[in-house]
Coordinates of C-alpha atoms in Angstrom, one line a residue:
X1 CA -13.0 -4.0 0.8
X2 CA -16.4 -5.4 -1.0
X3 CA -17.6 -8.7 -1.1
X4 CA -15.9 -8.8 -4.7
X5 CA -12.6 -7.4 -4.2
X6 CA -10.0 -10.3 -3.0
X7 CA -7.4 -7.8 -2.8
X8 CA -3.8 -8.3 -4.0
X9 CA -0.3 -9.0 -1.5
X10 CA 2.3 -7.9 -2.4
X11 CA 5.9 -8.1 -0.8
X12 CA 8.6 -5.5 -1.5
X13 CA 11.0 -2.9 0.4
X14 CA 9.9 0.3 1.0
X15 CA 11.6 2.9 -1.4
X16 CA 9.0 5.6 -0.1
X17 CA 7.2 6.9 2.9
X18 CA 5.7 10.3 3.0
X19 CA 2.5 11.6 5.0
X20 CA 0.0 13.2 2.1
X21 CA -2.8 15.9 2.5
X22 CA -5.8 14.6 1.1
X23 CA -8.2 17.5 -0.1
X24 CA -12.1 17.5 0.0
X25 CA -14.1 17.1 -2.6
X26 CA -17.7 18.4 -0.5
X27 CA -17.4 21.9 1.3
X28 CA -16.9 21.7 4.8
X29 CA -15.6 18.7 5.1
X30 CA -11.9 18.7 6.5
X31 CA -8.8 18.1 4.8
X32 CA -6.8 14.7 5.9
X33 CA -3.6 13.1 6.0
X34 CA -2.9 9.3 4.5
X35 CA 0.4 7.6 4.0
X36 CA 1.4 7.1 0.7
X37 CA 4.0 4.3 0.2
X38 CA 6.0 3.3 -2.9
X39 CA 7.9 -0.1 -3.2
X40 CA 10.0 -2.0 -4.9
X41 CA 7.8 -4.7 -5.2
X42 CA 9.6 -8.4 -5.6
X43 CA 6.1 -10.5 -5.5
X44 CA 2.6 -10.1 -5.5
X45 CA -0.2 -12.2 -6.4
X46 CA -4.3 -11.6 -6.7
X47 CA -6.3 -12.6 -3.5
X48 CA -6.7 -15.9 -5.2
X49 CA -3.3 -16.9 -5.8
X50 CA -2.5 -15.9 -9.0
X51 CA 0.6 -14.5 -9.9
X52 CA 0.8 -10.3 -11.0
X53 CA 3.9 -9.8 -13.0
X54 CA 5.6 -7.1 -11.1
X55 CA 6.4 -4.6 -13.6
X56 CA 2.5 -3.9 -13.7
X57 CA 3.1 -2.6 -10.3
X58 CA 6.0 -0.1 -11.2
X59 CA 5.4 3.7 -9.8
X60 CA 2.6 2.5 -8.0
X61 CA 1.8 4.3 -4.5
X62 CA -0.2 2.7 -1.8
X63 CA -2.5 4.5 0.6
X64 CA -3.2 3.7 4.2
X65 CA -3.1 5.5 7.9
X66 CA -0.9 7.8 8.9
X67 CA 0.4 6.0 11.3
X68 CA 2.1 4.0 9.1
X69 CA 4.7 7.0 8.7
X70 CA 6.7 6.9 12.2
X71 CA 5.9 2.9 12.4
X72 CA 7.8 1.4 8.9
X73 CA 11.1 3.0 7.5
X74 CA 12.6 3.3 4.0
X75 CA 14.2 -0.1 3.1
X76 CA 12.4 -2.1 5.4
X77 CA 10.6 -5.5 3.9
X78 CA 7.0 -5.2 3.8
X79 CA 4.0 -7.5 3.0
X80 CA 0.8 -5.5 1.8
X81 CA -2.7 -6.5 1.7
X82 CA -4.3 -4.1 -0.5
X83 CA -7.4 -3.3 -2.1
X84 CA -8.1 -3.2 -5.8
X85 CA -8.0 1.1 -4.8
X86 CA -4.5 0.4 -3.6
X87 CA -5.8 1.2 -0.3
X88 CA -3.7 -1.0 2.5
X89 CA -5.5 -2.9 4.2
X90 CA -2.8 -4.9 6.5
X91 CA 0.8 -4.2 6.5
X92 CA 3.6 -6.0 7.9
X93 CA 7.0 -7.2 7.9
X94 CA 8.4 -9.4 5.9
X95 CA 11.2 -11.5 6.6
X96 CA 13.8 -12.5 3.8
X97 CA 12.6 -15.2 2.2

């Protein structure tokens, strides 16, 4: 994340969880695999605090390591840390609040 991007969090229960094959836009440079992860988001707020009204967030995937397939589970309680791309940058669980 740049120097300008705060980010957003935002806490929800995992409705999706797929591995995705990421093509290349330059030839000869491989093809890769990212997690894409759907929620449905209860809260999130800028880096700054500020509230996001949910709904803005509808059908919105998120993007991080693969890894994140075998490690979280469909309906599990999550807090995101993601970058204005929607790329993850932290992920864990969130306990009911």
């Amino acid at each position: 994340m740049g120097g300008s991007d705060a980010g957003l969090i935002v806490v929800g229960t995992i409705r999706s969880l797929i591995l995705h094959t990421l093509g290349s836009r330059f030839e000869g440079v491989p093809k890769r695999e990212v997690a894409r992860l759907e929620l449905d988001v209860e809260r999130a707020t800028h880096g700054d605090g500020t509230d996001i009204e949910v709904g803005n967030l509808a059908g919105v995937s998120f993007q991080g390591p693969p890894e994140l397939v075998p490690a979280y589970a469909l309906g599990e309680r999550v807090q995101l840390t993601v970058s204005s791309e929607m790329h993850i940058a932290s992920i864990r669980r969130a306990p009911l609040s």
